[in-house]
Amino acid sequence: MDHWSRSAVIYQVYPRSYKATSGSVGDLPGITAKLDYIAQLGVDALWLSPFYRSPQKDAGYDVADFRDVDPLFGTLEDMDALIARADKLGLKVIIDIVPNHTSDQHVWFQEALNSEPGSRARERYWFRDGRGDGGELPPTDWESVFGGPAWTRVPDGQWYLHLFDASQPDLNWENPEVREEFESILRFWLDRGVSGFRVDVAHGLMKDPDLPDWHHKSWMVSGQDETEAPPAPMWDLDTVHDIYRDWRKVLDEYDAMMCAEAWVMDDERRSLYVRADEFDQCFNFSFLSSPWTASDMQATIRSSYEANARVSATTSWVLSNHDVVRLPSRMGLAKTGKGPNGIYAHDPQPDHDLGLRRSRAAHLLMLALPGSAYLYNGEELGLPEHTTLPDKARQDPTFYRTKGGEGGRDGCRIPLPWVSDKPYAGFSPDGSWLPQPDGWADFAVDRQENDPNSYLNFTRTALAYRAKYDLGRQEIRDESGDGVLDYRVGPLRMIVSFDEETVVPEGWRVLLASSPVDDVIGTDTTVWLTAEPQA
Ligand code: GLC
């Protein structure tokens, strides 16, 4: 039997925004209280974004202690309780590991700041002398992904590298001590019962040790956007794979899995991460970034399967996460695809109805594709982006570091609505760390549970059929014609119409449709068809 992760549906929980038992930030006991809800969705596992001790300069992706829970979220005992309850419900727990950088409050970085240039403590990071007569210029011209320079100067004149915020110094993975420390961190959590890791910025750990100049923009999370730019000295270096071969050996002792967050847009390069002795999964960000057209989607699906087949891996489909504009909003923009980094109130606003219709169609497409799939919390509710957040409420460092040039990711991180007539839509009795937009309660879980046509019930039904027909493990055959996608997935047939209508083919019956269908499948609609007679 293949490893469970090859066909799993994994639900991403963003702890800050999931459910708060008190205060304005979500917490681990809140998540534990909602595990029954997660199990009822029909997913196999949950992935928790960081809950580690952290000053929260990048919403927890700035980790000060990888072996402890931030008091904001609870305690280690709360985490143990979460894992135990998940286990009872048959849910696996995957956690985020952030190996590219630490927080500037991590003991290692504090020690480095208090140590001499060239000291062992500084060798755990990338400290360098500056250029120019007095060393007043940064060692390279690299830009931070979050905007602004990727180097910050310390009082004794040296500079340290941070590909993200200045509070997130990059670790030096040439250093064996760093490697040992992370293997020990993996074991710490595996011993506590987690089933695997989502590896943050997996393609960024190794840097060209010569530190050559490279003056190109690495956009937030999309890695290198300019296809004509020379290979980046910090992204997707061949040497990065050795790290994961070592990790694989540790994980195998526990039968655990790992998934790479590697914003590598070339399918061949990305497939290298899922070779047999490395990752089990790598997010398919080509799929997430693909414009919503028949030809783009078809080409992405085909080339993803082809590239991964060469290394005998499946594909991990993903449409949303905590870094991109929420799907129904992205799908309602004039230009579909990965979308901008946030939407401002003064930007052209998404077409809500069109976006929702396409988003349902895209979900039904994704959930029939063999391989594994990810759902970001709130995706099952059809939550839109908050597109009118006041600037004073924004927290994402990308907003501040780009001086407002990019709105940032707060709009996809709004605390979830659970109960329509409770304060903060049932997220917390006390508050919400980001303001919820008007109408948020209309999306609340309690409302959707009672509506047979709701996004929630649609997602549950899709997941139930996916399980019944074992779609994650079937063979797929592409029989698409022009403008319409047509796939056989095991016993089922899936048709996705984009800007053209098409008729339901003879001999087939609609099992599930993303929008109402009679004999005609309307535009922006996906249907799952069966040849079985009606029971
Ligand atoms: C990843 C995370 C993102 C974070 C960044 C730096 O891309 O998904 O949220 O800001 O890494 O850790």
Coordinates of C-alpha atoms and ligand atoms in Angstrom, one line a residue:
M1 CA 0.0 0.0 0.0
D2 CA 1.3 3.4 -0.9
H3 CA 2.0 5.9 1.8
W4 CA -1.2 7.7 3.0
S5 CA 0.2 11.1 2.0
R6 CA 0.1 10.2 -1.7
S7 CA -3.6 10.7 -1.9
A8 CA -4.4 12.6 1.3
V9 CA -6.6 15.7 1.6
I10 CA -4.8 18.0 4.1
Y11 CA -6.6 20.9 5.7
Q12 CA -4.4 23.9 6.6
V13 CA -5.3 25.5 10.0
Y14 CA -3.9 29.0 10.5
P15 CA -3.9 29.1 14.3
R16 CA -4.1 32.8 14.7
S17 CA -7.4 32.9 12.9
Y18 CA -9.1 29.6 13.5
K19 CA -10.8 29.7 16.9
A20 CA -10.0 31.6 20.1
T21 CA -11.2 30.4 23.4
S22 CA -10.5 34.0 24.7
G23 CA -8.7 37.1 23.5
S24 CA -8.4 38.2 20.0
V25 CA -6.0 35.6 18.6
G26 CA -6.9 31.9 17.9
D27 CA -5.3 29.3 20.2
L28 CA -4.6 25.5 20.3
P29 CA -7.6 24.7 22.7
G30 CA -9.8 26.5 20.1
I31 CA -8.5 24.2 17.4
T32 CA -8.9 21.1 19.5
A33 CA -12.5 22.1 20.1
K34 CA -13.0 22.2 16.3
L35 CA -11.4 18.9 15.5
D36 CA -14.8 17.2 15.2
Y37 CA -15.7 19.7 12.6
I38 CA -12.5 19.1 10.7
A39 CA -13.0 15.3 10.8
Q40 CA -16.5 15.7 9.6
L41 CA -15.3 17.6 6.5
G42 CA -13.7 14.3 5.4
V43 CA -10.1 15.3 5.3
D44 CA -7.2 13.0 6.3
A45 CA -4.9 15.4 8.1
L46 CA -4.4 18.9 9.3
W47 CA -1.4 21.1 8.8
L48 CA -0.8 23.7 11.5
S49 CA 0.9 26.9 10.6
P50 CA 3.5 28.0 13.3
F51 CA 2.4 28.1 16.9
Y52 CA 6.0 28.3 18.3
R53 CA 7.4 30.9 20.7
S54 CA 7.7 34.0 18.5
P55 CA 7.6 37.7 18.7
Q56 CA 5.0 37.4 15.9
K57 CA 6.7 39.9 13.5
D58 CA 5.8 37.6 10.6
A59 CA 2.7 36.0 12.2
G60 CA 4.8 33.3 13.8
Y61 CA 7.1 32.5 10.9
D62 CA 9.8 34.2 13.0
V63 CA 10.5 31.5 15.5
A64 CA 12.3 32.2 18.8
D65 CA 12.1 28.7 20.2
F66 CA 11.3 25.7 17.9
R67 CA 10.6 23.5 20.9
D68 CA 8.0 25.5 22.7
V69 CA 4.5 26.9 22.1
D70 CA 3.9 30.6 22.2
P71 CA 1.8 31.6 25.3
L72 CA -0.5 33.3 22.8
F73 CA -1.5 29.9 21.5
G74 CA -1.2 27.9 24.7
T75 CA 1.2 25.4 26.1
L76 CA 3.0 22.2 25.1
E77 CA 0.4 20.3 27.0
D78 CA -2.3 21.9 24.8
M79 CA -0.4 20.7 21.8
D80 CA -0.3 17.2 23.2
A81 CA -4.0 17.3 23.9
L82 CA -4.6 18.4 20.3
I83 CA -2.6 15.6 18.9
A84 CA -4.3 13.0 21.1
R85 CA -7.8 14.2 20.2
A86 CA -6.9 14.3 16.5
D87 CA -5.6 10.7 16.8
K88 CA -8.9 9.6 18.3
L89 CA -10.7 11.1 15.3
G90 CA -8.4 9.5 12.8
L91 CA -6.8 12.7 11.8
K92 CA -3.0 13.1 11.3
V93 CA -1.3 16.3 12.4
I94 CA 1.4 17.9 10.3
I95 CA 3.3 20.9 11.6
D96 CA 5.2 23.8 10.0
I97 CA 8.9 23.8 10.3
V98 CA 10.8 27.0 9.5
P99 CA 14.4 26.2 8.8
N100 CA 15.5 29.1 6.6
H101 CA 15.6 31.6 9.4
T102 CA 15.0 32.2 13.1
S103 CA 13.6 35.2 14.9
D104 CA 16.1 37.8 15.9
Q105 CA 15.0 36.9 19.4
H106 CA 16.2 33.3 19.1
V107 CA 19.1 32.6 21.6
W108 CA 21.4 31.8 18.7
F109 CA 20.9 35.2 17.1
Q110 CA 21.2 37.0 20.4
E111 CA 24.4 35.2 21.1
A112 CA 25.6 36.1 17.6
L113 CA 24.9 39.8 18.2
N114 CA 27.0 39.7 21.4
S115 CA 29.9 37.8 19.8
E116 CA 32.8 38.9 17.7
P117 CA 32.9 38.9 13.9
G118 CA 34.1 35.5 12.8
S119 CA 33.0 33.8 16.0
R120 CA 31.2 30.4 16.1
A121 CA 28.0 32.1 17.1
R122 CA 28.1 34.3 14.0
E123 CA 28.9 31.4 11.7
R124 CA 25.4 30.0 12.3
Y125 CA 24.0 33.0 10.3
W126 CA 25.3 35.0 7.3
F127 CA 27.3 37.8 8.9
R128 CA 29.6 39.6 6.5
D129 CA 31.6 42.9 6.3
G130 CA 30.0 45.5 4.1
R131 CA 31.4 47.0 0.9
G132 CA 32.6 50.5 0.3
D133 CA 35.4 52.3 2.2
G134 CA 33.9 52.1 5.6
G135 CA 31.9 48.9 4.9
E136 CA 28.8 51.1 4.8
L137 CA 27.3 49.3 1.8
P138 CA 25.6 45.9 2.1
P139 CA 27.7 42.9 1.1
T140 CA 25.4 42.2 -2.0
D141 CA 22.6 44.0 -3.8
W142 CA 20.0 41.4 -2.8
E143 CA 16.5 42.5 -2.1
S144 CA 14.3 41.0 0.7
V145 CA 11.3 39.1 -0.6
F146 CA 9.3 41.4 1.7
G147 CA 10.8 44.5 0.0
G148 CA 13.8 46.6 0.9
P149 CA 17.4 45.4 1.3
A150 CA 18.2 41.8 2.4
W151 CA 20.9 43.0 4.7
T152 CA 20.8 44.8 8.0
R153 CA 23.9 46.3 9.8
V154 CA 24.7 45.7 13.4
P155 CA 26.5 48.1 15.7
D156 CA 30.0 46.7 15.2
G157 CA 29.6 47.3 11.5
Q158 CA 29.0 43.8 10.1
W159 CA 25.8 43.0 8.2
Y160 CA 23.5 40.0 8.4
L161 CA 21.4 38.4 5.7
H162 CA 17.6 38.2 5.9
L163 CA 15.7 37.1 2.8
F164 CA 12.5 38.1 4.6
D165 CA 12.0 40.6 7.4
A166 CA 15.0 42.1 9.3
S167 CA 13.7 40.2 12.3
Q168 CA 14.2 36.9 10.4
P169 CA 18.0 36.4 10.0
D170 CA 18.8 33.6 7.6
L171 CA 20.6 30.5 9.0
N172 CA 23.8 29.3 7.5
W173 CA 23.1 25.7 6.3
E174 CA 26.8 25.2 5.4
N175 CA 27.2 24.9 9.1
P176 CA 26.9 21.3 10.5
E177 CA 25.7 22.7 13.8
V178 CA 22.6 24.1 12.1
R179 CA 21.9 20.7 10.4
E180 CA 22.2 18.8 13.7
E181 CA 20.0 21.2 15.5
F182 CA 17.2 20.8 13.0
E183 CA 17.4 17.0 13.0
S184 CA 17.0 17.2 16.7
I185 CA 14.0 19.6 16.3
L186 CA 12.3 17.1 13.9
R187 CA 12.8 14.3 16.4
F188 CA 11.4 16.5 19.2
W189 CA 8.1 16.8 17.4
L190 CA 8.0 13.3 16.0
D191 CA 8.4 12.0 19.5
R192 CA 5.4 14.0 20.5
G193 CA 3.3 12.3 17.8
V194 CA 3.2 14.5 14.8
S195 CA 3.0 12.7 11.4
G196 CA 5.1 15.1 9.4
F197 CA 6.1 18.6 8.4
R198 CA 5.4 21.3 5.9
V199 CA 8.8 22.8 5.3
D200 CA 8.8 26.6 5.0
V201 CA 10.8 28.1 2.1
A202 CA 12.3 24.7 1.3
H203 CA 14.0 26.0 -1.8
G204 CA 15.8 28.8 0.0
L205 CA 18.1 27.2 2.6
M206 CA 21.3 27.1 0.6
K207 CA 23.0 30.2 -0.8
D208 CA 25.8 30.5 -3.3
P209 CA 28.7 30.9 -0.8
D210 CA 30.4 33.4 -3.1
L211 CA 27.4 35.7 -2.6
P212 CA 27.3 37.1 -6.1
D213 CA 25.2 40.2 -6.8
W214 CA 21.8 39.5 -8.2
H215 CA 19.6 42.5 -8.6
H216 CA 16.3 41.0 -9.4
K217 CA 13.1 41.1 -7.4
S218 CA 11.9 38.0 -5.7
W219 CA 8.3 38.6 -5.2
M220 CA 6.5 37.6 -2.0
V221 CA 6.3 33.8 -2.1
S222 CA 6.5 33.5 -5.9
G223 CA 10.3 33.1 -5.9
Q224 CA 11.8 34.4 -9.1
D225 CA 9.2 36.0 -11.3
E226 CA 11.3 37.3 -14.2
T227 CA 11.9 34.3 -16.4
E228 CA 14.8 36.1 -18.1
A229 CA 16.7 36.7 -14.9
P230 CA 19.9 34.6 -14.4
P231 CA 19.6 31.7 -11.8
A232 CA 19.2 33.2 -8.4
P233 CA 22.1 32.6 -5.9
M234 CA 19.6 32.0 -3.1
W235 CA 16.8 30.0 -4.6
D236 CA 16.6 26.3 -5.6
L237 CA 20.3 25.6 -5.5
D238 CA 21.2 22.0 -6.3
T239 CA 22.9 21.6 -2.9
V240 CA 19.7 22.1 -1.0
H241 CA 18.6 18.6 -1.8
D242 CA 21.3 17.0 0.5
I243 CA 19.5 18.5 3.5
Y244 CA 16.3 16.7 2.7
R245 CA 18.0 13.4 2.0
D246 CA 19.3 13.6 5.6
W247 CA 15.8 14.5 6.9
R248 CA 14.3 11.6 4.9
K249 CA 16.3 9.2 7.0
V250 CA 15.0 10.7 10.2
L251 CA 11.4 10.7 9.0
D252 CA 11.6 7.1 7.8
E253 CA 12.3 6.0 11.4
Y254 CA 8.9 7.3 12.3
D255 CA 7.0 6.6 9.0
A256 CA 6.5 10.4 8.8
M257 CA 6.0 12.6 5.8
M258 CA 7.2 16.1 4.6
C259 CA 5.8 18.6 2.1
A260 CA 8.0 21.2 0.5
E261 CA 7.0 24.8 0.2
A262 CA 9.2 25.5 -2.8
W263 CA 8.1 28.4 -5.0
V264 CA 9.8 26.8 -8.0
M265 CA 7.7 27.4 -11.1
D266 CA 9.5 25.0 -13.4
D267 CA 7.7 21.6 -13.1
E268 CA 10.9 19.7 -13.8
R269 CA 13.0 21.6 -11.2
R270 CA 10.1 21.3 -8.7
S271 CA 9.8 17.5 -9.3
L272 CA 13.4 17.1 -8.0
Y273 CA 12.1 17.8 -4.5
V274 CA 9.8 14.7 -4.6
R275 CA 12.4 12.2 -5.6
A276 CA 12.1 8.9 -3.6
D277 CA 14.8 9.9 -1.1
E278 CA 13.5 13.4 -0.4
F279 CA 10.0 14.9 0.1
D280 CA 6.7 13.0 -0.1
Q281 CA 5.0 16.1 -1.4
C282 CA 5.7 19.5 -2.9
F283 CA 2.9 22.1 -3.3
N284 CA 2.0 22.4 -6.9
F285 CA 2.2 26.2 -7.1
S286 CA 1.9 26.1 -10.9
F287 CA -1.6 24.9 -10.4
L288 CA -2.4 27.7 -7.9
S289 CA -0.9 30.3 -10.3
S290 CA -2.5 29.0 -13.4
P291 CA -5.0 31.4 -15.1
W292 CA -8.5 30.1 -15.3
T293 CA -8.6 29.0 -18.9
A294 CA -9.1 25.6 -20.4
S295 CA -5.7 25.6 -22.1
D296 CA -3.7 26.9 -19.2
M297 CA -5.3 24.5 -16.7
Q298 CA -4.9 21.6 -19.1
A299 CA -1.3 22.4 -19.8
T300 CA -0.5 22.8 -16.1
I301 CA -2.2 19.5 -15.1
R302 CA -0.5 17.6 -17.9
S303 CA 3.0 18.9 -17.3
S304 CA 2.7 18.5 -13.6
Y305 CA 1.8 14.8 -14.0
E306 CA 4.5 14.3 -16.6
A307 CA 7.3 15.8 -14.5
N308 CA 6.4 14.0 -11.3
A309 CA 5.8 10.7 -13.1
R310 CA 9.5 10.7 -14.0
V311 CA 10.4 10.5 -10.4
S312 CA 7.5 8.2 -9.5
A313 CA 5.8 10.9 -7.4
T314 CA 2.2 12.1 -7.2
T315 CA 1.2 15.7 -7.3
S316 CA 0.0 17.9 -4.4
W317 CA -2.8 20.1 -5.7
V318 CA -3.3 23.5 -4.0
L319 CA -5.4 26.6 -4.8
S320 CA -5.1 28.6 -1.6
N321 CA -3.0 29.3 1.5
H322 CA -2.2 32.0 4.0
D323 CA 0.0 33.9 1.5
V324 CA -2.3 34.4 -1.5
V325 CA -5.6 36.3 -2.1
R326 CA -8.5 34.0 -1.3
L327 CA -9.7 31.9 -4.3
P328 CA -13.2 33.3 -4.8
S329 CA -11.7 36.8 -5.0
R330 CA -8.8 35.9 -7.2
M331 CA -11.2 34.1 -9.5
G332 CA -13.3 37.2 -9.7
L333 CA -10.5 39.5 -10.9
A334 CA -10.2 40.5 -14.6
K335 CA -6.8 38.7 -14.6
T336 CA -7.0 35.2 -13.0
G337 CA -3.9 33.3 -11.8
K338 CA -1.8 33.9 -8.7
G339 CA -3.2 37.3 -8.2
P340 CA -1.7 40.4 -6.5
N341 CA -0.2 40.5 -3.0
G342 CA -3.4 41.8 -1.4
I343 CA -6.3 44.0 -2.7
Y344 CA -6.9 47.6 -1.6
A345 CA -10.3 49.2 -1.4
H346 CA -9.2 51.6 -4.2
D347 CA -8.2 48.7 -6.5
P348 CA -10.7 47.3 -8.9
Q349 CA -12.9 45.0 -6.8
P350 CA -13.4 41.3 -7.6
D351 CA -16.7 40.2 -9.2
H352 CA -18.0 38.2 -6.2
D353 CA -20.6 36.0 -8.0
L354 CA -18.3 35.1 -10.9
G355 CA -15.5 34.4 -8.5
L356 CA -17.6 32.2 -6.4
R357 CA -18.9 30.2 -9.4
R358 CA -15.4 29.7 -10.7
S359 CA -14.0 28.9 -7.3
R360 CA -16.5 26.0 -6.9
A361 CA -15.6 24.8 -10.3
A362 CA -11.9 24.9 -9.5
H363 CA -12.4 23.1 -6.3
L364 CA -14.4 20.3 -7.9
L365 CA -11.6 20.1 -10.6
M366 CA -8.9 19.8 -7.9
L367 CA -10.6 17.3 -5.8
A368 CA -11.0 14.8 -8.6
L369 CA -7.3 14.9 -9.6
P370 CA -5.3 11.9 -8.5
G371 CA -2.7 12.8 -6.0
S372 CA -3.0 14.7 -2.7
A373 CA -4.8 18.0 -2.2
Y374 CA -4.7 20.9 0.3
L375 CA -7.5 23.1 1.6
Y376 CA -6.9 26.3 3.5
N377 CA -9.2 26.9 6.4
G378 CA -12.2 28.9 5.2
E379 CA -11.9 27.6 1.7
E380 CA -14.6 25.1 2.6
L381 CA -16.8 28.1 3.4
G382 CA -16.1 30.0 0.2
L383 CA -14.6 32.9 2.2
P384 CA -13.6 35.9 0.1
E385 CA -10.6 38.1 0.6
H386 CA -11.1 41.1 2.9
T387 CA -10.5 43.8 0.2
T388 CA -11.3 46.9 2.3
L389 CA -9.0 46.5 5.3
P390 CA -8.0 49.9 6.7
D391 CA -4.2 50.4 6.5
K392 CA -4.0 50.9 10.3
A393 CA -5.3 47.4 10.8
R394 CA -2.6 45.8 8.6
Q395 CA 0.0 43.6 10.2
D396 CA 1.9 41.9 7.3
P397 CA 5.5 43.1 7.2
T398 CA 5.3 43.1 3.4
F399 CA 2.9 46.1 3.6
Y400 CA 5.4 48.0 5.8
R401 CA 8.6 47.0 4.0
T402 CA 7.2 47.9 0.6
K403 CA 5.9 51.2 2.1
G404 CA 2.4 50.2 1.0
G405 CA 3.4 49.2 -2.5
E406 CA 2.0 45.8 -1.7
G407 CA -1.2 45.5 0.5
G408 CA 0.0 42.2 1.9
R409 CA -1.5 39.0 3.1
D410 CA -3.8 40.1 5.9
G411 CA -6.9 39.9 3.7
C412 CA -6.7 36.1 3.5
R413 CA -6.1 35.7 7.2
I414 CA -9.3 37.1 8.7
P415 CA -10.5 35.1 11.7
L416 CA -13.1 32.5 10.7
P417 CA -16.9 33.0 11.2
W418 CA -18.5 30.1 13.1
V419 CA -21.7 31.3 14.6
S420 CA -23.6 34.1 12.8
D421 CA -25.3 35.8 15.8
K422 CA -22.4 35.7 18.2
P423 CA -19.8 38.5 18.7
Y424 CA -17.0 38.3 16.1
A425 CA -19.1 35.7 14.3
G426 CA -18.2 33.2 17.0
F427 CA -14.4 33.4 16.5
S428 CA -13.9 34.6 20.0
P429 CA -16.0 36.1 22.8
D430 CA -13.5 39.0 23.1
G431 CA -12.1 40.3 19.8
S432 CA -10.5 39.6 16.5
W433 CA -6.8 40.5 15.7
L434 CA -7.9 41.6 12.2
P435 CA -11.3 43.2 11.7
Q436 CA -13.8 41.0 10.0
P437 CA -15.5 42.6 7.0
D438 CA -19.2 43.5 6.8
G439 CA -21.3 40.4 6.0
W440 CA -18.8 38.0 7.4
A441 CA -21.5 36.3 9.5
D442 CA -23.3 35.3 6.3
F443 CA -20.5 32.8 5.7
A444 CA -20.7 31.4 9.2
V445 CA -20.5 27.6 9.6
D446 CA -23.9 27.4 11.5
R447 CA -25.7 29.1 8.5
Q448 CA -24.0 26.9 6.0
E449 CA -24.7 23.7 7.8
N450 CA -28.4 24.3 7.4
D451 CA -28.2 25.1 3.7
P452 CA -28.0 22.1 1.4
N453 CA -26.5 24.2 -1.4
S454 CA -23.9 25.9 0.8
Y455 CA -20.2 25.9 -0.1
L456 CA -19.6 23.8 3.1
N457 CA -22.1 21.1 2.1
F458 CA -20.8 21.1 -1.4
T459 CA -17.2 20.6 -0.2
R460 CA -18.3 17.8 2.2
T461 CA -20.2 16.0 -0.6
A462 CA -17.2 16.3 -3.0
L463 CA -14.9 14.9 -0.3
A464 CA -17.3 12.0 0.4
Y465 CA -17.4 11.1 -3.3
R466 CA -13.6 11.5 -3.6
A467 CA -13.3 8.9 -0.8
K468 CA -16.0 6.6 -2.2
Y469 CA -14.4 6.4 -5.6
D470 CA -10.9 6.6 -4.3
L471 CA -10.2 9.5 -6.7
G472 CA -6.9 10.3 -5.2
R473 CA -5.5 7.0 -6.3
Q474 CA -7.1 6.5 -9.7
E475 CA -5.6 6.6 -13.2
I476 CA -6.5 9.8 -15.1
R477 CA -7.0 10.0 -18.9
D478 CA -7.3 13.3 -20.7
E479 CA -9.9 13.3 -23.5
S480 CA -10.4 17.0 -23.7
G481 CA -11.5 18.8 -26.8
D482 CA -11.2 22.5 -27.5
G483 CA -12.2 24.9 -24.7
V484 CA -13.6 22.1 -22.4
L485 CA -11.7 19.8 -20.1
D486 CA -12.8 16.2 -20.2
Y487 CA -11.1 13.6 -18.0
R488 CA -11.7 10.0 -17.0
V489 CA -10.8 9.5 -13.4
G490 CA -11.3 5.8 -12.6
P491 CA -15.0 5.1 -13.0
L492 CA -15.9 8.8 -13.2
R493 CA -15.8 11.3 -15.9
M494 CA -15.2 15.0 -15.2
I495 CA -16.0 17.9 -17.5
V496 CA -14.9 21.4 -16.8
S497 CA -16.4 24.2 -18.9
F498 CA -14.7 27.6 -19.0
D499 CA -16.2 30.2 -21.3
E500 CA -18.2 27.8 -23.4
E501 CA -21.3 25.7 -22.5
T502 CA -21.4 22.0 -23.3
V503 CA -24.1 19.3 -23.1
V504 CA -24.0 16.4 -20.7
P505 CA -22.8 13.5 -22.8
E506 CA -25.2 10.6 -23.5
G507 CA -24.9 7.6 -21.2
W508 CA -23.6 9.8 -18.3
R509 CA -25.5 11.1 -15.3
V510 CA -24.5 14.1 -13.1
L511 CA -23.2 13.0 -9.7
L512 CA -22.1 16.4 -8.5
A513 CA -21.9 19.8 -10.1
S514 CA -20.3 23.0 -9.0
S515 CA -23.3 25.0 -10.3
P516 CA -26.8 23.9 -11.2
V517 CA -26.8 21.8 -14.4
D518 CA -29.7 20.4 -16.4
D519 CA -28.8 19.0 -19.8
V520 CA -26.4 21.8 -20.4
I521 CA -23.2 22.4 -18.4
G522 CA -23.0 26.2 -18.1
T523 CA -19.8 28.3 -18.3
D524 CA -17.4 28.1 -15.4
T525 CA -18.8 24.8 -14.2
T526 CA -17.3 21.5 -13.3
V527 CA -19.4 18.2 -13.2
W528 CA -18.5 14.8 -12.0
L529 CA -20.4 12.2 -14.1
T530 CA -21.1 8.6 -13.6
A531 CA -22.3 5.9 -15.9
E532 CA -23.9 4.0 -13.1
P533 CA -27.7 4.0 -13.2
Q534 CA -29.5 6.0 -10.6
A535 CA -29.9 4.0 -7.4
Ligands
GLC1 C1 6.6 31.2 3.7 C2 5.4 31.4 4.5 C3 5.1 32.8 4.7 C4 6.3 33.5 5.4 C5 7.6 33.2 4.7 C6 8.8 33.5 5.6 O1 6.5 31.7 2.4 O2 4.3 30.7 3.9 O3 3.9 33.1 5.3 O4 6.1 34.8 5.5 O5 7.7 31.8 4.4 O6 8.9 32.6 6.6

